[in-house]
CSV table of C-alpha atoms and ligand atoms in Angstrom, one decimal:
chain,number,residue,atom,x,y,z
A,30,UNK,CA,-1.6,-31.3,30.4
A,31,UNK,CA,1.2,-29.9,32.5
A,32,UNK,CA,0.9,-27.0,34.9
A,33,UNK,CA,3.0,-24.5,32.9
A,34,UNK,CA,0.9,-25.2,29.8
A,35,UNK,CA,-2.3,-24.5,31.8
A,36,UNK,CA,-1.0,-21.2,33.0
A,37,UNK,CA,0.0,-20.3,29.5
A,38,UNK,CA,-3.4,-21.2,28.1
A,39,UNK,CA,-5.1,-19.1,30.8
A,40,UNK,CA,-3.0,-16.1,29.9
A,41,UNK,CA,-4.0,-16.5,26.2
A,42,UNK,CA,-7.7,-16.8,27.1
A,43,UNK,CA,-7.6,-13.7,29.3
A,44,UNK,CA,-5.8,-11.7,26.6
A,45,UNK,CA,-8.4,-12.7,24.0
A,46,UNK,CA,-11.5,-12.4,26.1
A,47,UNK,CA,-10.8,-9.3,28.2
A,48,UNK,CA,-9.5,-6.6,25.9
A,49,UNK,CA,-9.8,-2.8,26.0
A,50,UNK,CA,-8.3,-2.3,22.6
A,51,UNK,CA,-10.5,-0.8,19.9
A,52,UNK,CA,-9.8,-3.5,17.3
A,53,UNK,CA,-11.0,-3.4,13.6
A,54,UNK,CA,-14.0,-5.5,14.5
A,55,UNK,CA,-15.0,-5.2,18.1
A,56,UNK,CA,-17.0,-8.4,18.2
A,57,UNK,CA,-14.2,-10.5,16.6
A,58,UNK,CA,-11.7,-12.6,18.5
A,59,UNK,CA,-8.2,-12.2,17.1
A,60,UNK,CA,-5.4,-14.7,17.6
A,61,UNK,CA,-2.6,-13.5,19.9
A,62,UNK,CA,0.7,-13.3,18.0
A,63,UNK,CA,3.7,-15.0,19.5
A,64,UNK,CA,6.5,-14.6,17.0
A,65,UNK,CA,7.5,-14.3,13.3
A,66,UNK,CA,10.2,-15.8,11.2
A,67,UNK,CA,10.7,-15.1,7.5
A,68,UNK,CA,7.3,-15.4,5.7
A,69,UNK,CA,5.7,-17.2,8.7
A,70,UNK,CA,3.9,-15.9,11.8
A,71,UNK,CA,3.1,-18.1,14.8
A,72,UNK,CA,0.3,-17.4,17.3
A,73,UNK,CA,0.3,-18.2,21.0
A,74,UNK,CA,-1.6,-21.4,20.3
A,75,UNK,CA,1.2,-22.5,18.1
A,76,UNK,CA,-0.7,-22.1,14.8
A,77,UNK,CA,1.5,-21.2,11.8
A,78,UNK,CA,0.4,-18.7,9.2
A,79,UNK,CA,2.0,-18.0,5.8
A,80,UNK,CA,2.0,-14.2,5.6
A,81,UNK,CA,1.0,-13.7,2.0
A,82,UNK,CA,0.1,-10.1,2.7
A,83,UNK,CA,3.2,-8.9,4.5
A,84,UNK,CA,0.7,-7.8,7.1
A,85,UNK,CA,-0.7,-4.8,5.2
A,86,UNK,CA,1.9,-5.0,2.4
A,87,UNK,CA,4.5,-3.9,4.9
A,88,UNK,CA,6.8,-6.6,6.1
A,89,UNK,CA,8.8,-6.5,2.8
A,90,UNK,CA,11.8,-8.4,4.1
A,91,UNK,CA,9.9,-10.8,6.3
A,92,UNK,CA,9.7,-11.2,10.1
A,93,UNK,CA,12.4,-11.6,12.7
A,94,UNK,CA,15.4,-10.4,10.6
A,95,UNK,CA,18.6,-10.6,12.7
A,96,UNK,CA,20.4,-7.6,11.1
A,97,UNK,CA,17.4,-5.4,11.8
A,98,UNK,CA,17.2,-6.4,15.4
A,99,UNK,CA,21.0,-5.7,15.7
A,100,UNK,CA,20.5,-2.2,14.2
A,101,UNK,CA,17.6,-1.6,16.6
A,102,UNK,CA,19.7,-2.4,19.6
A,103,UNK,CA,22.7,-0.5,18.4
A,104,UNK,CA,20.7,2.7,18.0
A,105,UNK,CA,18.8,2.2,21.2
A,106,UNK,CA,22.0,1.9,23.2
A,107,UNK,CA,23.0,5.4,21.9
A,108,UNK,CA,19.7,7.4,21.8
A,109,UNK,CA,16.2,6.7,20.6
A,110,UNK,CA,14.5,10.0,20.5
A,111,UNK,CA,15.5,13.6,19.9
A,112,UNK,CA,13.3,16.4,18.8
A,113,UNK,CA,13.8,17.5,15.2
A,114,UNK,CA,13.9,21.2,16.0
A,115,UNK,CA,16.7,20.6,18.6
A,116,UNK,CA,19.0,17.9,17.0
A,117,UNK,CA,19.7,16.0,13.8
A,118,UNK,CA,21.2,12.5,14.0
A,119,UNK,CA,23.6,10.4,12.1
A,120,UNK,CA,20.8,7.9,11.5
A,121,UNK,CA,18.4,10.4,10.0
A,122,UNK,CA,21.2,12.1,7.9
A,123,UNK,CA,22.3,8.7,6.5
A,124,UNK,CA,18.8,7.6,5.8
A,125,UNK,CA,18.0,10.8,3.8
A,126,UNK,CA,21.3,10.3,1.9
A,127,UNK,CA,20.5,6.7,1.2
A,128,UNK,CA,17.0,7.5,-0.1
A,129,UNK,CA,18.4,10.2,-2.4
A,130,UNK,CA,20.9,7.8,-3.8
A,131,UNK,CA,18.4,4.9,-4.3
A,132,UNK,CA,15.6,6.7,-6.1
A,133,UNK,CA,15.8,8.4,-9.5
A,134,UNK,CA,15.9,12.0,-10.6
A,135,UNK,CA,16.4,14.9,-8.3
A,136,UNK,CA,14.2,13.4,-5.5
A,137,UNK,CA,16.7,14.4,-2.8
A,138,UNK,CA,14.8,15.9,0.1
A,139,UNK,CA,13.2,13.7,2.8
A,140,UNK,CA,10.6,14.9,5.3
A,141,UNK,CA,10.3,12.1,7.8
A,142,UNK,CA,7.0,11.2,9.3
A,143,UNK,CA,5.5,8.1,10.9
A,144,UNK,CA,2.7,6.8,8.7
A,145,UNK,CA,1.6,6.7,5.1
A,146,UNK,CA,-1.2,9.1,5.8
A,147,UNK,CA,1.2,11.6,7.3
A,148,UNK,CA,3.4,11.2,4.2
A,149,UNK,CA,0.7,11.9,1.6
A,150,UNK,CA,-0.7,14.7,3.7
A,151,UNK,CA,2.8,16.2,4.0
A,152,UNK,CA,3.3,15.8,0.2
A,153,UNK,CA,0.1,17.7,-0.4
A,154,UNK,CA,1.2,20.5,1.9
A,155,UNK,CA,4.6,20.7,0.3
A,156,UNK,CA,2.9,21.0,-3.1
A,157,UNK,CA,0.7,23.9,-2.0
A,158,UNK,CA,3.6,25.6,-0.2
A,159,UNK,CA,5.8,25.3,-3.4
A,160,UNK,CA,3.3,27.4,-5.3
A,161,UNK,CA,2.9,29.9,-2.5
A,162,UNK,CA,6.7,30.4,-2.3
A,163,UNK,CA,6.7,31.1,-6.0
A,164,UNK,CA,4.1,33.8,-5.4
A,165,UNK,CA,1.1,31.8,-6.7
A,166,UNK,CA,-1.5,31.8,-3.9
A,167,UNK,CA,-4.4,30.3,-5.8
A,168,UNK,CA,-3.1,26.8,-6.5
A,169,UNK,CA,-4.4,24.9,-3.4
A,170,UNK,CA,-6.6,22.1,-4.9
A,171,UNK,CA,-5.4,18.6,-5.4
A,172,UNK,CA,-6.8,16.3,-8.1
A,173,UNK,CA,-7.0,12.6,-7.4
A,174,UNK,CA,-8.7,9.5,-8.8
A,175,UNK,CA,-11.7,7.5,-7.7
A,176,UNK,CA,-10.8,4.0,-6.6
A,177,UNK,CA,-7.8,5.2,-4.7
A,178,UNK,CA,-6.6,5.3,-1.1
A,179,UNK,CA,-4.1,7.8,0.3
A,180,UNK,CA,-4.7,7.6,4.0
A,181,UNK,CA,-7.1,8.0,6.9
A,182,UNK,CA,-6.3,11.5,8.3
A,183,UNK,CA,-8.6,14.2,7.0
A,184,UNK,CA,-6.3,15.7,4.3
A,185,UNK,CA,-5.3,12.2,3.1
A,186,UNK,CA,-8.9,11.1,3.2
A,187,UNK,CA,-9.9,14.1,1.2
A,188,UNK,CA,-7.6,12.9,-1.6
A,189,UNK,CA,-8.9,9.3,-1.3
A,190,UNK,CA,-11.4,8.0,-3.8
A,191,UNK,CA,-12.7,5.4,-1.3
A,192,UNK,CA,-16.4,5.8,-0.7
A,193,UNK,CA,-16.5,3.4,2.2
A,194,UNK,CA,-13.8,5.2,4.2
A,195,UNK,CA,-15.1,8.7,3.3
A,196,UNK,CA,-18.8,8.1,4.0
A,197,UNK,CA,-19.0,9.2,7.7
A,198,UNK,CA,-16.9,12.3,7.2
A,199,UNK,CA,-18.1,13.6,3.7
A,200,UNK,CA,-19.2,17.1,5.0
A,201,UNK,CA,-15.7,17.6,6.4
A,202,UNK,CA,-13.8,16.5,3.3
A,203,UNK,CA,-12.6,18.2,0.1
A,204,UNK,CA,-13.9,16.5,-3.0
A,205,UNK,CA,-10.5,16.0,-4.6
A,206,UNK,CA,-11.2,12.6,-6.3
A,207,UNK,CA,-12.3,13.7,-9.8
A,208,UNK,CA,-11.2,11.2,-12.5
A,209,UNK,CA,-11.5,7.5,-13.3
A,210,UNK,CA,-8.8,5.1,-12.5
A,211,UNK,CA,-6.9,3.1,-15.3
A,212,UNK,CA,-9.1,0.1,-14.5
A,213,UNK,CA,-8.8,-2.0,-17.7
A,214,UNK,CA,-10.8,-5.0,-16.4
A,215,UNK,CA,-13.8,-2.6,-16.0
A,216,UNK,CA,-12.8,0.1,-18.4
A,217,UNK,CA,-15.2,3.1,-17.9
A,218,UNK,CA,-15.2,3.5,-21.7
A,219,UNK,CA,-15.5,-0.2,-22.6
A,220,UNK,CA,-12.3,0.1,-24.6
A,221,UNK,CA,-9.0,-1.7,-24.6
A,222,UNK,CA,-5.5,-0.3,-24.2
A,223,UNK,CA,-3.7,1.0,-26.2
A,224,UNK,CA,-6.4,1.7,-28.8
A,225,UNK,CA,-8.4,3.4,-26.1
A,226,UNK,CA,-6.0,6.3,-26.5
A,227,UNK,CA,-5.9,6.4,-22.7
A,228,UNK,CA,-9.1,8.3,-22.3
A,229,UNK,CA,-8.9,7.8,-18.5
A,230,UNK,CA,-5.6,9.8,-18.5
A,231,UNK,CA,-7.1,12.4,-20.8
A,232,UNK,CA,-9.8,12.9,-18.2
A,233,UNK,CA,-7.1,14.7,-16.2
A,234,UNK,CA,-6.7,17.3,-18.8
A,235,UNK,CA,-10.5,17.8,-19.1
A,236,UNK,CA,-10.8,18.2,-15.4
A,237,UNK,CA,-7.9,20.6,-15.2
A,238,UNK,CA,-9.6,22.8,-17.8
A,239,UNK,CA,-12.9,22.6,-16.0
A,240,UNK,CA,-11.5,23.6,-12.6
A,241,UNK,CA,-8.7,25.9,-13.9
A,242,UNK,CA,-5.0,25.1,-13.7
A,243,UNK,CA,-4.5,28.3,-11.6
A,244,UNK,CA,-6.5,26.5,-8.8
A,245,UNK,CA,-4.7,23.2,-8.8
A,246,UNK,CA,-1.4,22.5,-7.0
A,247,UNK,CA,-1.0,18.8,-7.8
A,248,UNK,CA,-2.3,15.5,-9.0
A,249,UNK,CA,-1.8,12.5,-6.8
A,250,UNK,CA,-1.9,8.8,-7.8
A,251,UNK,CA,-0.8,5.3,-6.6
A,252,UNK,CA,1.2,3.7,-9.4
A,253,UNK,CA,-0.6,0.4,-8.6
A,254,UNK,CA,-3.9,0.9,-6.8
A,255,UNK,CA,-3.8,-1.0,-3.5
A,256,UNK,CA,-6.5,-1.1,-0.9
A,257,UNK,CA,-9.2,0.5,-3.0
A,258,UNK,CA,-8.7,-1.6,-6.1
A,259,UNK,CA,-6.8,-4.9,-5.4
A,260,UNK,CA,-3.6,-4.1,-7.4
A,261,UNK,CA,-5.1,-2.3,-10.4
A,262,UNK,CA,-2.2,-1.9,-12.7
A,263,UNK,CA,-2.1,0.8,-15.4
A,264,UNK,CA,-1.3,0.1,-19.1
A,265,UNK,CA,2.1,0.9,-20.5
A,266,UNK,CA,1.9,4.6,-21.5
A,267,UNK,CA,-0.7,5.8,-18.9
A,268,UNK,CA,1.7,7.5,-16.5
A,269,UNK,CA,3.7,9.1,-19.4
A,270,UNK,CA,0.5,10.8,-20.5
A,271,UNK,CA,-0.4,11.8,-17.0
A,272,UNK,CA,3.0,13.4,-16.4
A,273,UNK,CA,2.9,15.2,-19.7
A,274,UNK,CA,-0.6,16.6,-18.9
A,275,UNK,CA,0.7,17.7,-15.4
A,276,UNK,CA,3.7,19.4,-17.0
A,277,UNK,CA,1.8,21.1,-19.7
A,278,UNK,CA,-0.6,22.7,-17.2
A,279,UNK,CA,2.0,23.5,-14.4
A,280,UNK,CA,0.6,20.9,-12.0
A,281,UNK,CA,2.9,18.9,-9.8
A,282,UNK,CA,2.8,15.1,-9.9
A,283,UNK,CA,2.7,13.4,-6.5
A,284,UNK,CA,3.3,9.6,-6.5
A,285,UNK,CA,1.8,7.8,-3.6
A,286,UNK,CA,4.3,5.0,-3.3
A,287,UNK,CA,3.3,4.1,0.3
A,288,UNK,CA,2.4,0.6,-0.8
A,289,UNK,CA,4.7,0.3,-3.8
A,290,UNK,CA,7.9,2.1,-2.7
A,291,UNK,CA,11.2,0.4,-2.0
A,292,UNK,CA,10.9,-2.6,-4.2
A,293,UNK,CA,7.4,-4.0,-4.0
A,294,UNK,CA,7.1,-4.1,-7.9
A,295,UNK,CA,10.8,-4.8,-8.5
A,296,UNK,CA,12.2,-1.2,-8.7
A,297,UNK,CA,12.8,1.2,-5.8
A,298,UNK,CA,10.0,3.4,-7.2
A,299,UNK,CA,7.1,1.7,-9.0
A,300,UNK,CA,7.0,4.8,-11.1
A,301,UNK,CA,10.2,3.7,-12.7
A,302,UNK,CA,8.2,0.8,-14.3
A,303,UNK,CA,6.3,3.4,-16.3
A,304,UNK,CA,9.3,5.6,-17.1
A,305,UNK,CA,8.2,8.7,-15.1
A,306,UNK,CA,9.8,10.6,-12.2
A,307,UNK,CA,7.4,12.4,-9.9
A,308,UNK,CA,7.9,15.8,-8.3
A,309,UNK,CA,7.1,14.5,-4.8
A,310,UNK,CA,6.9,10.9,-3.5
A,311,UNK,CA,5.1,9.6,-0.4
A,312,UNK,CA,6.7,6.5,1.2
A,313,UNK,CA,5.5,4.4,4.1
A,314,UNK,CA,5.0,0.7,4.8
A,315,UNK,CA,8.1,-1.0,3.2
A,316,UNK,CA,10.3,1.9,4.4
A,317,UNK,CA,10.4,0.5,7.9
A,318,UNK,CA,9.2,-2.9,6.7
A,319,UNK,CA,7.0,-3.2,9.8
A,320,UNK,CA,9.9,-3.0,12.3
A,321,UNK,CA,9.3,0.6,13.2
A,322,UNK,CA,6.7,3.3,12.3
A,323,UNK,CA,8.4,5.5,9.7
A,324,UNK,CA,7.3,7.2,6.4
A,325,UNK,CA,8.5,10.1,4.3
A,326,UNK,CA,7.5,12.7,1.8
A,327,UNK,CA,10.4,13.1,-0.6
A,328,UNK,CA,10.6,16.2,-2.7
A,329,UNK,CA,12.7,17.1,-5.7
A,330,UNK,CA,15.3,19.9,-5.9
A,331,UNK,CA,12.7,21.8,-8.0
A,332,UNK,CA,10.2,21.8,-5.2
A,333,UNK,CA,12.8,22.8,-2.5
A,334,UNK,CA,14.4,25.7,-4.5
A,335,UNK,CA,11.7,28.3,-3.9
A,336,UNK,CA,11.3,27.2,-0.3
A,337,UNK,CA,15.0,27.4,0.4
A,338,UNK,CA,15.0,30.9,-1.2
A,339,UNK,CA,11.8,31.8,0.7
A,340,UNK,CA,10.5,30.9,4.1
A,341,UNK,CA,13.2,28.2,4.6
A,342,UNK,CA,10.7,26.0,6.4
A,343,UNK,CA,8.2,23.3,5.3
A,344,UNK,CA,5.0,23.7,7.3
A,345,UNK,CA,4.4,20.2,8.5
A,346,UNK,CA,5.9,17.8,11.1
A,347,UNK,CA,5.2,15.5,14.0
A,348,UNK,CA,6.8,15.1,17.4
A,349,UNK,CA,8.4,11.8,16.4
A,350,UNK,CA,9.5,13.0,12.9
A,351,UNK,CA,13.0,11.8,12.1
A,352,UNK,CA,13.5,10.1,15.4
A,353,UNK,CA,16.9,8.3,15.3
A,354,UNK,CA,15.4,5.0,16.4
A,355,UNK,CA,13.1,4.7,13.4
A,356,UNK,CA,15.6,6.2,11.0
A,357,UNK,CA,18.4,3.7,12.0
A,358,UNK,CA,16.0,0.8,11.5
A,359,UNK,CA,14.7,2.1,8.2
A,360,UNK,CA,18.4,2.6,7.0
A,361,UNK,CA,19.1,-1.0,8.0
A,362,UNK,CA,16.1,-2.2,6.0
A,363,UNK,CA,17.2,-0.3,2.9
A,364,UNK,CA,20.8,-1.6,3.4
A,365,UNK,CA,19.4,-5.1,3.7
A,366,UNK,CA,17.6,-4.8,0.4
A,367,UNK,CA,20.8,-3.6,-1.3
A,368,UNK,CA,23.2,-6.0,0.3
A,369,UNK,CA,21.1,-9.1,-0.4
A,370,UNK,CA,20.1,-7.8,-3.9
A,371,UNK,CA,16.4,-8.5,-3.0
A,372,UNK,CA,15.0,-6.5,-5.8
A,373,UNK,CA,16.8,-8.5,-8.5
A,374,UNK,CA,14.4,-11.4,-8.2
A,375,UNK,CA,11.1,-9.6,-7.5
A,376,UNK,CA,10.0,-9.4,-11.1
A,377,UNK,CA,10.7,-13.1,-11.8
A,378,UNK,CA,9.1,-14.2,-8.5
A,379,UNK,CA,6.0,-12.0,-9.4
A,380,UNK,CA,5.8,-13.5,-12.9
A,381,UNK,CA,6.0,-17.1,-11.4
A,382,UNK,CA,3.4,-16.4,-8.7
A,383,UNK,CA,1.0,-14.6,-11.1
A,384,UNK,CA,1.2,-17.6,-13.5
A,385,UNK,CA,0.4,-20.0,-10.7
A,386,UNK,CA,-2.6,-17.9,-9.7
A,387,UNK,CA,-3.8,-17.7,-13.3
A,388,UNK,CA,-3.6,-21.5,-13.5
A,389,UNK,CA,-6.3,-21.6,-10.8
A,390,UNK,CA,-8.8,-19.7,-12.9
A,391,UNK,CA,-9.8,-22.9,-14.8
A,392,UNK,CA,-11.0,-24.5,-11.6
A,393,UNK,CA,-12.6,-21.5,-9.9
A,394,UNK,CA,-15.1,-19.6,-12.0
A,395,UNK,CA,-15.3,-16.8,-9.3
A,396,UNK,CA,-11.8,-15.6,-10.2
A,397,UNK,CA,-12.6,-12.7,-12.4
A,398,UNK,CA,-9.2,-11.0,-12.9
A,399,UNK,CA,-5.7,-11.8,-11.8
A,400,UNK,CA,-3.5,-8.6,-11.9
A,401,UNK,CA,-0.6,-6.7,-10.5
A,402,UNK,CA,3.1,-6.0,-10.9
A,403,UNK,CA,6.0,-7.6,-9.2
A,404,UNK,CA,5.0,-9.0,-5.8
A,405,UNK,CA,1.9,-6.8,-5.6
A,406,UNK,CA,-0.8,-9.1,-7.0
A,407,UNK,CA,-4.6,-8.9,-6.8
A,408,UNK,CA,-7.5,-11.2,-7.6
A,409,UNK,CA,-11.0,-9.7,-8.3
A,410,UNK,CA,-13.9,-12.0,-7.5
A,411,UNK,CA,-17.1,-12.1,-9.5
A,412,UNK,CA,-20.4,-14.0,-9.4
A,413,UNK,CA,-20.4,-14.4,-13.2
A,414,UNK,CA,-17.1,-14.4,-15.1
A,415,UNK,CA,-18.8,-13.8,-18.5
A,416,UNK,CA,-20.7,-10.7,-17.4
A,417,UNK,CA,-18.2,-9.6,-14.7
A,418,UNK,CA,-21.2,-9.3,-12.3
A,419,UNK,CA,-20.0,-8.8,-8.8
A,420,UNK,CA,-21.3,-10.8,-5.9
A,421,UNK,CA,-24.2,-9.5,-3.9
A,422,UNK,CA,-23.0,-7.2,-1.1
A,423,UNK,CA,-25.0,-9.2,1.4
A,424,UNK,CA,-22.8,-12.2,0.8
A,425,UNK,CA,-19.7,-10.4,2.2
A,426,UNK,CA,-17.4,-12.5,0.1
A,427,UNK,CA,-14.2,-10.9,1.0
A,428,UNK,CA,-14.5,-11.2,4.8
A,429,UNK,CA,-15.5,-14.8,4.2
A,430,UNK,CA,-12.5,-15.4,2.0
A,431,UNK,CA,-10.1,-13.8,4.4
A,432,UNK,CA,-11.5,-15.8,7.3
A,433,UNK,CA,-11.3,-19.1,5.4
A,434,UNK,CA,-7.7,-18.4,4.4
A,435,UNK,CA,-6.8,-17.6,8.0
A,436,UNK,CA,-8.4,-20.8,9.1
A,437,UNK,CA,-6.1,-22.6,6.7
A,438,UNK,CA,-3.1,-20.7,7.9
A,439,UNK,CA,-2.8,-18.2,5.0
A,440,UNK,CA,-2.9,-14.4,5.4
A,441,UNK,CA,-4.3,-12.3,2.5
A,442,UNK,CA,-5.2,-8.6,2.4
A,443,UNK,CA,-8.7,-7.4,1.7
A,444,UNK,CA,-9.3,-4.7,-1.0
A,445,UNK,CA,-12.1,-3.0,-2.8
A,446,UNK,CA,-13.1,-3.2,-6.4
A,447,UNK,CA,-15.7,-1.9,-8.8
A,448,UNK,CA,-15.8,1.4,-10.7
A,449,UNK,CA,-18.1,2.9,-8.0
A,450,UNK,CA,-15.7,1.6,-5.3
A,451,UNK,CA,-18.6,-0.2,-3.6
A,452,UNK,CA,-19.8,-3.0,-5.8
A,453,UNK,CA,-16.8,-5.2,-6.2
A,454,UNK,CA,-14.5,-7.6,-4.3
A,455,UNK,CA,-10.8,-8.2,-4.5
A,456,UNK,CA,-7.9,-9.2,-2.3
A,457,UNK,CA,-4.2,-8.7,-2.5
A,458,UNK,CA,-1.4,-11.2,-2.4
A,459,UNK,CA,1.8,-9.5,-1.5
A,460,UNK,CA,4.2,-11.8,0.4
A,461,UNK,CA,7.6,-10.6,1.7
A,462,UNK,CA,9.9,-9.9,-1.2
A,463,UNK,CA,12.2,-12.6,0.3
A,464,UNK,CA,9.7,-15.4,-0.3
A,465,UNK,CA,11.3,-18.5,-1.8
A,466,UNK,CA,9.9,-20.7,-4.7
A,467,UNK,CA,9.0,-23.4,-2.2
A,468,UNK,CA,7.1,-21.0,-0.1
A,469,UNK,CA,5.3,-19.6,-3.1
A,470,UNK,CA,4.2,-23.2,-3.9
A,471,UNK,CA,2.9,-23.5,-0.4
A,472,UNK,CA,1.1,-20.2,-0.7
A,473,UNK,CA,-0.7,-21.4,-3.9
A,474,UNK,CA,-1.5,-24.7,-2.3
A,475,UNK,CA,-3.1,-23.0,0.7
A,476,UNK,CA,-5.0,-20.6,-1.6
A,477,UNK,CA,-6.3,-23.4,-3.6
A,478,UNK,CA,-7.5,-25.1,-0.5
A,479,UNK,CA,-9.2,-21.8,0.6
A,480,UNK,CA,-10.9,-21.4,-2.8
A,481,UNK,CA,-12.3,-25.0,-2.6
A,482,UNK,CA,-13.8,-24.2,0.8
A,483,UNK,CA,-15.0,-20.8,-0.5
A,484,UNK,CA,-16.7,-22.5,-3.5
A,485,UNK,CA,-18.6,-24.8,-1.0
A,486,UNK,CA,-19.7,-21.8,1.2
A,487,UNK,CA,-20.7,-19.7,-1.7
A,488,UNK,CA,-22.8,-22.4,-3.3
A,489,UNK,CA,-24.5,-23.2,0.1
A,490,UNK,CA,-25.0,-19.4,0.6
A,491,UNK,CA,-26.6,-18.7,-2.8
A,492,UNK,CA,-28.8,-21.7,-3.0
A,493,UNK,CA,-31.4,-19.9,-1.0
A,494,UNK,CA,-31.4,-17.0,-3.4
A,495,UNK,CA,-33.0,-19.0,-6.3
B,154,PLP,C1,-1.2,3.8,-1.2
B,154,PLP,C2,-1.4,4.1,0.3
B,154,PLP,N1,-1.3,5.4,0.7
B,154,PLP,C3,-1.4,5.7,2.0
B,154,PLP,C4,-1.7,4.8,3.0
B,154,PLP,C5,-1.9,5.2,4.4
B,154,PLP,O1,-0.8,4.7,5.1
B,154,PLP,P1,-1.0,4.4,6.7
B,154,PLP,O2,-2.0,3.4,6.9
B,154,PLP,O3,0.4,4.0,7.1
B,154,PLP,O4,-1.3,5.7,7.3
B,154,PLP,C6,-1.9,3.5,2.6
B,154,PLP,C7,-2.3,2.4,3.5
B,154,PLP,O5,-2.8,1.4,3.2
B,154,PLP,C8,-1.7,3.1,1.2
B,154,PLP,O6,-1.9,1.9,0.8
């Protein structure tokens, strides 16, 4: 062992063992990242990971992309920060113009923020303000679904149907989650689409009537349910029905596309897959693709008209909103998607990967459901496939699965499941959209290896239960 290597090792050990960062699990030791390239990440020990989660469904064009680094440097040489009430910038103007051009309908007005939570919260505030500017003061409630996640700040958490993340703060939160999700694997009505007549969508109408449309500003939903549900994907006409109910009752439709936006399902907006155009959209994650913190609430002309004619100011904003550095990088990400026609292949890659995952079900009985759209796929795990019985909570199967995968050099993303949002286990597979066929084969190989190890652990862990 040479001297330089020893020094390097000591540095790694000191970073890992003496840390003042409040990490997700304070008693866990996390590998120290060194660098990333494409779909791979390398830690300081030289271990290679296939990033099948794009971090947190974020690194949509992979790691270490040269064009993005160049855009970063180019903007940094000019100016990185100006405050939005003092200046605008070429980068921010061009980004807003690009977003308006890329997404459908009259969704033309971008409010830039720094995280998905800020984006959904700004969308919520815009919806309430829209009604106020039209002279309707009572429409301040939002309706959302159980088994959903819209962010961690108090407004966004109020909209989130995620019992685990709400629990500590319930007395401070609004009870916005009100209706069931379109969770076909565990249909709350024990029916099947389309003969179910989309009763889960019709619940929205019943809820609106119960509360009173005059109280409700908007309905918010994720097109594909991410962290709370492991890629729960609605049936064909679900969102058409939802949009019609919203329109019929003068309620705005906010699409939370923080996880799905800018290509994750194969279209710029996942809503396009279900043929609907929302009134307001929240973007995050893929918008900066992990290179910078940036997100946006994007409103249609209809939303902006009364505000432009009224107060002329949307009541939201953050110090770093629309900073030129983040905007320039996000613009480079969107241009990269366009120039390399990345979206063209997302659907076929998704179909291929989902087929490969489905093939594993014959070997691994704990695979309850394989679902998702494009490259946002999820697997729900069950103790008994026939009865769909979830694993005991005490078995902590998802942390186990994530740890085993990581050991094998595969990164997957934990998610919830179960109609109550508590009794269920799933995880997400959402590699960078740039993943190749060979890399998908490697992903499936590593996952199979992980599942084999998981089978052994689970049978060892449950033997004592009998
Ligand atoms: C659909 C959705 N909305 C909002 C958020 C919150 O985004 P952020 O973590 O960037 O605040 C997330 C994060 O996972 C998300 O998946």
